[in-house]
Coordinates of C-alpha atoms in Angstrom, one line a residue:
M1228 CA 32.1 41.4 -75.9
M1229 CA 29.4 43.4 -77.4
G1230 CA 29.2 46.5 -77.6
L1231 CA 27.2 48.3 -74.9
A1232 CA 25.3 51.7 -76.3
K1233 CA 25.7 54.3 -73.4
N1234 CA 22.1 54.7 -73.2
R1235 CA 21.0 51.2 -73.0
L1236 CA 20.0 50.8 -69.0
F1237 CA 18.3 48.2 -67.7
A1238 CA 16.3 47.8 -64.6
I1239 CA 16.4 44.2 -62.6
T1240 CA 13.1 44.3 -59.8
T1241 CA 14.2 41.9 -57.4
G1242 CA 11.2 40.2 -57.4
D1243 CA 9.2 38.9 -54.1
P1244 CA 11.5 40.2 -51.3
A1245 CA 10.8 36.9 -49.1
G1246 CA 12.1 34.9 -51.6
I1247 CA 15.5 33.9 -53.3
G1248 CA 15.1 37.2 -56.4
P1249 CA 17.2 39.4 -53.7
E1250 CA 19.6 36.7 -53.3
V1251 CA 19.9 36.2 -57.2
T1252 CA 20.0 39.3 -58.2
L1253 CA 23.6 40.3 -56.0
K1254 CA 24.9 37.2 -56.9
A1255 CA 24.5 37.8 -60.6
I1256 CA 25.5 41.0 -60.7
E1257 CA 28.6 40.3 -58.6
A1258 CA 29.3 37.7 -61.8
L1259 CA 28.8 40.2 -64.9
P1260 CA 31.6 42.5 -66.5
P1261 CA 31.6 46.0 -64.7
E1262 CA 30.4 47.4 -68.3
M1263 CA 26.8 45.9 -67.7
R1264 CA 27.3 46.6 -64.3
E1265 CA 26.9 49.9 -64.6
R1266 CA 24.5 49.7 -67.1
L1267 CA 21.8 48.3 -64.1
I1268 CA 19.0 49.9 -61.8
V1269 CA 18.0 47.6 -58.8
I1270 CA 14.3 48.0 -57.4
G1271 CA 13.8 47.1 -54.3
D1272 CA 13.5 47.9 -50.5
I1273 CA 16.8 48.5 -49.2
E1274 CA 16.3 46.8 -45.9
T1275 CA 16.2 43.1 -47.6
I1276 CA 18.9 44.1 -49.5
T1277 CA 21.2 44.7 -46.8
D1278 CA 20.0 41.6 -44.9
V1279 CA 20.5 39.8 -48.1
Q1280 CA 24.2 41.1 -48.5
K1281 CA 25.3 40.9 -45.0
S1282 CA 23.9 37.2 -45.2
L1283 CA 26.4 36.3 -47.9
G1284 CA 29.1 37.7 -46.1
R1285 CA 29.8 40.5 -49.4
M1286 CA 28.0 43.9 -49.9
G1287 CA 28.1 43.5 -53.1
E1288 CA 28.8 47.8 -53.9
L1289 CA 25.3 49.8 -55.5
K1290 CA 25.3 53.4 -55.5
E1291 CA 22.1 55.0 -54.8
F1292 CA 19.8 56.1 -57.6
D1293 CA 20.1 59.5 -58.6
F1294 CA 19.0 61.1 -62.3
N1295 CA 21.3 63.7 -61.7
R1296 CA 24.4 62.2 -60.7
K1297 CA 26.7 60.1 -63.5
P1298 CA 27.3 57.1 -62.7
K1299 CA 30.4 55.1 -60.7
K1300 CA 32.1 53.5 -63.7
G1301 CA 31.0 49.6 -62.9
V1302 CA 29.1 49.5 -60.4
A1303 CA 25.3 49.2 -60.8
R1304 CA 22.5 51.5 -58.6
F1305 CA 19.8 51.0 -56.8
Y1306 CA 16.4 52.5 -56.5
T1307 CA 15.2 52.8 -53.1
M1308 CA 11.7 51.6 -52.7
R1309 CA 10.0 51.9 -49.2
T1310 CA 7.4 49.8 -49.6
L1311 CA 8.0 47.4 -46.4
P1312 CA 7.3 48.1 -42.8
P1313 CA 11.0 47.6 -41.1
Y1314 CA 11.5 43.7 -39.9
S1315 CA 8.3 42.8 -41.4
I1316 CA 9.6 40.1 -44.3
K1317 CA 10.4 36.5 -43.4
P1318 CA 12.3 34.6 -45.7
G1319 CA 10.6 31.5 -47.3
K1320 CA 7.3 32.8 -45.7
V1321 CA 4.1 34.2 -48.0
S1322 CA 2.6 37.4 -47.2
E1323 CA 0.6 40.4 -48.4
K1324 CA 3.1 42.7 -47.9
S1325 CA 5.8 40.5 -50.1
G1326 CA 3.6 40.3 -52.7
F1327 CA 2.5 43.8 -52.2
A1328 CA 6.2 44.9 -52.6
A1329 CA 7.0 42.6 -55.7
A1330 CA 4.2 44.7 -57.5
M1331 CA 5.8 48.1 -56.5
Y1332 CA 9.2 47.1 -57.8
I1333 CA 7.2 46.0 -61.2
E1334 CA 5.0 49.5 -61.2
K1335 CA 8.6 51.4 -60.9
A1336 CA 10.5 49.5 -63.2
V1337 CA 7.3 50.7 -65.8
E1338 CA 7.4 54.1 -65.0
L1339 CA 11.2 54.4 -65.7
F1340 CA 11.0 53.3 -69.3
R1341 CA 8.2 55.7 -69.5
E1342 CA 10.2 58.2 -68.5
G1343 CA 13.3 57.3 -70.8
V1344 CA 15.3 55.8 -67.8
I1345 CA 16.1 52.4 -68.9
E1346 CA 15.6 50.2 -71.9
G1347 CA 14.3 46.8 -70.5
V1348 CA 13.1 45.0 -67.6
V1349 CA 14.9 41.9 -65.9
T1350 CA 13.0 40.3 -63.3
A1351 CA 13.4 38.4 -60.4
P1352 CA 10.4 36.2 -59.8
I1353 CA 7.2 36.9 -57.7
H1354 CA 4.8 34.6 -55.4
K1355 CA 1.4 34.3 -57.1
K1356 CA -0.6 33.5 -53.7
A1357 CA 1.0 36.8 -52.1
L1358 CA 0.5 38.8 -54.9
S1359 CA -3.2 37.3 -55.2
L1360 CA -3.2 38.4 -51.2
A1361 CA -2.2 41.7 -52.0
G1362 CA -5.2 42.6 -54.1
Y1363 CA -3.8 41.6 -57.4
K1364 CA -5.2 39.2 -59.8
Y1365 CA -3.2 38.7 -62.2
A1366 CA -1.5 35.1 -63.2
G1367 CA 1.9 36.4 -63.2
H1368 CA 4.5 38.8 -65.1
T1369 CA 3.3 38.9 -67.9
E1370 CA -0.9 39.4 -67.5
M1371 CA 0.8 42.5 -65.4
L1372 CA 3.0 43.6 -67.4
A1373 CA 0.8 43.7 -70.8
D1374 CA -2.0 45.5 -68.3
L1375 CA 0.6 48.2 -67.2
T1376 CA 1.9 49.0 -70.4
G1377 CA -1.3 48.5 -72.5
A1378 CA 0.0 45.6 -74.8
K1379 CA -3.0 44.2 -76.6
E1380 CA -1.0 41.5 -77.6
V1381 CA 1.8 39.5 -75.8
A1382 CA 3.5 35.7 -75.8
M1383 CA 5.7 34.3 -73.1
M1384 CA 8.7 33.2 -74.4
L1385 CA 11.8 30.5 -73.1
V1386 CA 14.8 30.7 -74.7
S1387 CA 18.2 28.8 -74.7
S1388 CA 21.2 28.2 -76.8
E1389 CA 19.1 25.2 -78.2
M1390 CA 16.1 25.9 -78.8
R1391 CA 13.1 29.0 -78.5
V1392 CA 9.4 27.7 -77.1
V1393 CA 6.5 30.4 -77.2
V1394 CA 3.4 28.8 -75.2
L1395 CA -0.4 29.5 -76.8
T1396 CA -1.8 30.3 -72.8
T1397 CA 0.0 30.8 -69.8
H1398 CA -1.0 30.0 -66.3
L1399 CA -4.3 28.5 -66.9
S1400 CA -6.0 25.1 -65.5
L1401 CA -5.5 22.2 -68.2
K1402 CA -9.2 22.4 -68.6
K1403 CA -9.1 26.0 -69.5
A1404 CA -6.2 25.8 -71.5
V1405 CA -7.2 23.4 -73.9
A1406 CA -11.0 25.3 -74.4
A1407 CA -8.3 28.2 -75.2
V1408 CA -6.8 26.7 -78.6
K1409 CA -8.8 28.4 -80.9
K1410 CA -8.2 29.3 -84.5
K1411 CA -7.8 32.8 -83.9
A1412 CA -5.7 32.3 -80.8
V1413 CA -2.8 30.1 -82.6
L1414 CA -3.3 32.7 -85.6
E1415 CA -2.2 35.4 -83.2
K1416 CA 0.4 34.0 -82.2
L1417 CA 2.2 33.0 -84.8
E1418 CA 1.9 36.3 -86.9
L1419 CA 3.1 37.8 -83.4
I1420 CA 5.9 35.7 -83.7
H1421 CA 6.5 35.9 -87.2
R1422 CA 6.6 39.7 -86.2
E1423 CA 8.6 40.3 -83.1
L1424 CA 11.0 37.2 -83.9
K1425 CA 11.2 37.1 -87.5
P1426 CA 13.1 33.6 -87.7
K1427 CA 14.7 32.3 -90.3
K1428 CA 13.6 28.4 -89.7
P1429 CA 9.8 27.7 -89.8
I1430 CA 7.8 27.9 -86.9
A1431 CA 6.8 24.4 -85.6
V1432 CA 3.1 24.1 -84.1
C1433 CA 2.6 21.2 -81.7
G1434 CA -0.7 19.5 -81.9
L1435 CA -2.9 19.5 -78.7
N1436 CA -3.6 15.8 -78.5
P1437 CA -0.9 12.4 -78.2
H1438 CA 0.3 12.1 -81.8
A1439 CA -1.5 15.8 -82.7
S1440 CA -4.3 13.5 -82.5
D1441 CA -3.7 10.7 -85.5
D1442 CA -5.9 12.0 -87.8
G1443 CA -9.1 13.3 -85.3
I1444 CA -8.3 9.6 -83.5
F1445 CA -7.6 11.9 -80.0
G1446 CA -9.6 14.9 -80.3
K1447 CA -10.4 17.1 -83.1
E1448 CA -8.9 20.4 -82.0
E1449 CA -6.2 19.8 -84.7
E1450 CA -8.6 19.2 -87.5
K1451 CA -11.2 22.6 -86.1
E1452 CA -8.8 25.2 -85.2
I1453 CA -4.7 24.3 -85.1
T1454 CA -4.6 23.5 -89.2
P1455 CA -6.4 26.0 -90.1
A1456 CA -4.5 28.8 -88.1
I1457 CA -1.7 27.1 -89.6
K1458 CA -3.3 27.2 -93.4
A1459 CA -4.2 30.6 -92.3
A1460 CA -0.3 32.1 -91.4
L1461 CA 0.8 30.6 -94.5
R1462 CA -1.2 32.9 -97.0
K1463 CA 0.0 35.6 -94.8
G1464 CA 3.3 34.6 -95.8
I1465 CA 4.3 33.2 -92.1
N1466 CA 6.8 30.2 -92.3
A1467 CA 4.4 27.5 -90.2
E1468 CA 4.4 23.8 -89.7
G1469 CA 2.7 21.8 -88.2
P1470 CA 0.4 20.4 -86.1
L1471 CA 3.6 18.4 -84.9
A1472 CA 3.5 15.3 -81.7
A1473 CA 4.6 17.4 -78.8
D1474 CA 6.6 14.4 -77.9
T1475 CA 8.9 14.4 -80.7
V1476 CA 9.2 17.9 -81.4
F1477 CA 11.6 18.6 -78.5
A1478 CA 14.2 15.5 -79.7
P1479 CA 17.6 17.4 -80.6
R1480 CA 17.3 16.5 -84.5
I1481 CA 13.7 17.2 -85.0
R1482 CA 14.0 20.7 -82.7
K1483 CA 17.1 22.1 -84.5
K1484 CA 14.9 22.0 -87.8
Y1485 CA 13.0 24.9 -86.0
G1486 CA 13.4 29.0 -85.4
V1487 CA 10.7 28.6 -82.4
I1488 CA 8.3 26.1 -81.3
L1489 CA 4.8 27.1 -80.6
A1490 CA 3.0 25.3 -77.7
M1491 CA -0.2 25.1 -77.1
Y1492 CA -0.2 24.9 -73.5
H1493 CA 2.5 25.9 -70.2
D1494 CA 3.6 22.5 -69.6
Q1495 CA 3.6 20.9 -73.3
G1496 CA 5.9 23.6 -74.0
L1497 CA 8.3 24.4 -70.8
V1498 CA 9.0 20.7 -69.6
G1499 CA 10.6 20.3 -73.4
I1500 CA 13.2 23.1 -72.7
K1501 CA 13.4 23.5 -68.6
A1502 CA 14.9 19.2 -69.4
V1503 CA 17.3 20.3 -71.7
S1504 CA 17.9 24.0 -70.3
F1505 CA 16.9 24.8 -66.8
G1506 CA 19.3 27.2 -65.3
N1507 CA 20.6 28.5 -68.7
C1508 CA 17.1 29.8 -70.3
A1509 CA 15.7 32.9 -70.1
N1510 CA 12.0 33.9 -69.8
I1511 CA 11.1 36.4 -72.7
T1512 CA 7.7 38.8 -73.3
L1513 CA 7.0 39.4 -76.7
G1514 CA 4.9 42.7 -77.5
L1515 CA 5.8 44.4 -74.6
P1516 CA 6.7 48.2 -75.9
F1517 CA 10.3 47.7 -74.4
I1518 CA 12.6 44.3 -73.6
R1519 CA 11.6 42.3 -70.6
T1520 CA 13.6 39.3 -69.6
S1521 CA 13.3 37.2 -66.2
V1522 CA 14.3 33.9 -65.1
D1523 CA 13.5 30.1 -65.3
H1524 CA 12.2 29.3 -62.0
G1525 CA 10.2 30.1 -59.5
T1526 CA 10.5 32.3 -55.8
A1527 CA 12.4 28.9 -53.9
L1528 CA 11.0 29.9 -50.6
D1529 CA 12.5 26.6 -49.4
I1530 CA 15.4 27.8 -49.6
A1531 CA 14.8 31.6 -49.4
G1532 CA 17.3 33.3 -47.0
K1533 CA 19.9 29.9 -46.8
G1534 CA 22.4 31.8 -49.6
V1535 CA 22.7 28.8 -51.4
A1536 CA 20.5 29.6 -54.7
D1537 CA 21.7 29.5 -57.9
P1538 CA 22.2 32.6 -59.9
S1539 CA 22.9 31.1 -63.1
S1540 CA 19.8 32.1 -64.8
M1541 CA 19.8 35.2 -63.8
I1542 CA 22.8 36.4 -64.9
Y1543 CA 21.7 34.0 -68.6
A1544 CA 19.0 36.7 -68.0
I1545 CA 20.8 39.7 -67.6
R1546 CA 23.0 38.4 -70.6
S1547 CA 20.1 37.7 -73.1
A1548 CA 18.7 41.6 -72.4
F1549 CA 21.8 43.0 -73.6
E1550 CA 22.3 40.3 -76.8
M1551 CA 17.8 41.8 -77.3
A1552 CA 19.5 45.8 -77.4
E1553 CA 22.4 45.3 -79.7
G1554 CA 19.9 43.1 -81.9
Q1555 CA 21.8 39.6 -80.9
G1556 CA 18.3 38.3 -79.6
R1557 CA 16.5 37.1 -83.0
A1558 CA 16.6 34.0 -85.0

């Protein structure tokens, strides 16, 4: 077990209360060792948490968070939010109320960081439609956290024991994602990866088109945007290779040569890592002033409230946050 510095606390935002976030949070906490549990502050509405505890047939002890009291040994703390009217949330149902609550949990976590209470945040999944209904026009956690913190440059990265994958664009339509593949954007992501991760192995840069365009046969983005960005990165001392064909870079023999893979759009990168590591990988945001990890799945409204959600990814995300705090999350 890594050494857990006493001042290293992490908030867990429980995500959309109509989804599986509260459930996987409670299950994950129960599965963690006591020395990790006591470093966690769970942010959510008490009614939602209590309902999930009862439905699971166990209470999963949480103590009310208090700035002036020492934590109970081995027990996670709970920061009670009062954003939901009683009995207003139905599991599996998208609503404005659930979107608003999820946003409030995130804002409270950022506030706790600014107050010096926490070192990082672990997020359960939010529902983008619910967030939009509540008046928040963010595409997801990455964009919202960047806005709340004023971070000018961020990147979404999924990490597992098998690979690290950063995506150039996050939640955009494919048409908009293709249009966003520009030299400046690719170079900025390479610089961010180099600065945040300091990978010991080269950064693999995927091409946009099939076979990385086969010397321009299937498109010009590689020649006009991606290759010039890689050359500019090399001149800055950044060890990057490509553009590489995305249909082969995720193969075991090839991916092991690289410290990080930079994909050009969301599904190009995430299909590869989730096919190999789904449930055992974490979503990490680079470029924020604090550590942020998350699960690799969504709200799973179809199984919300049924007690069958798998907490594996939440456990992995929490452990990843602690490892990053201990300096073990770089490679």
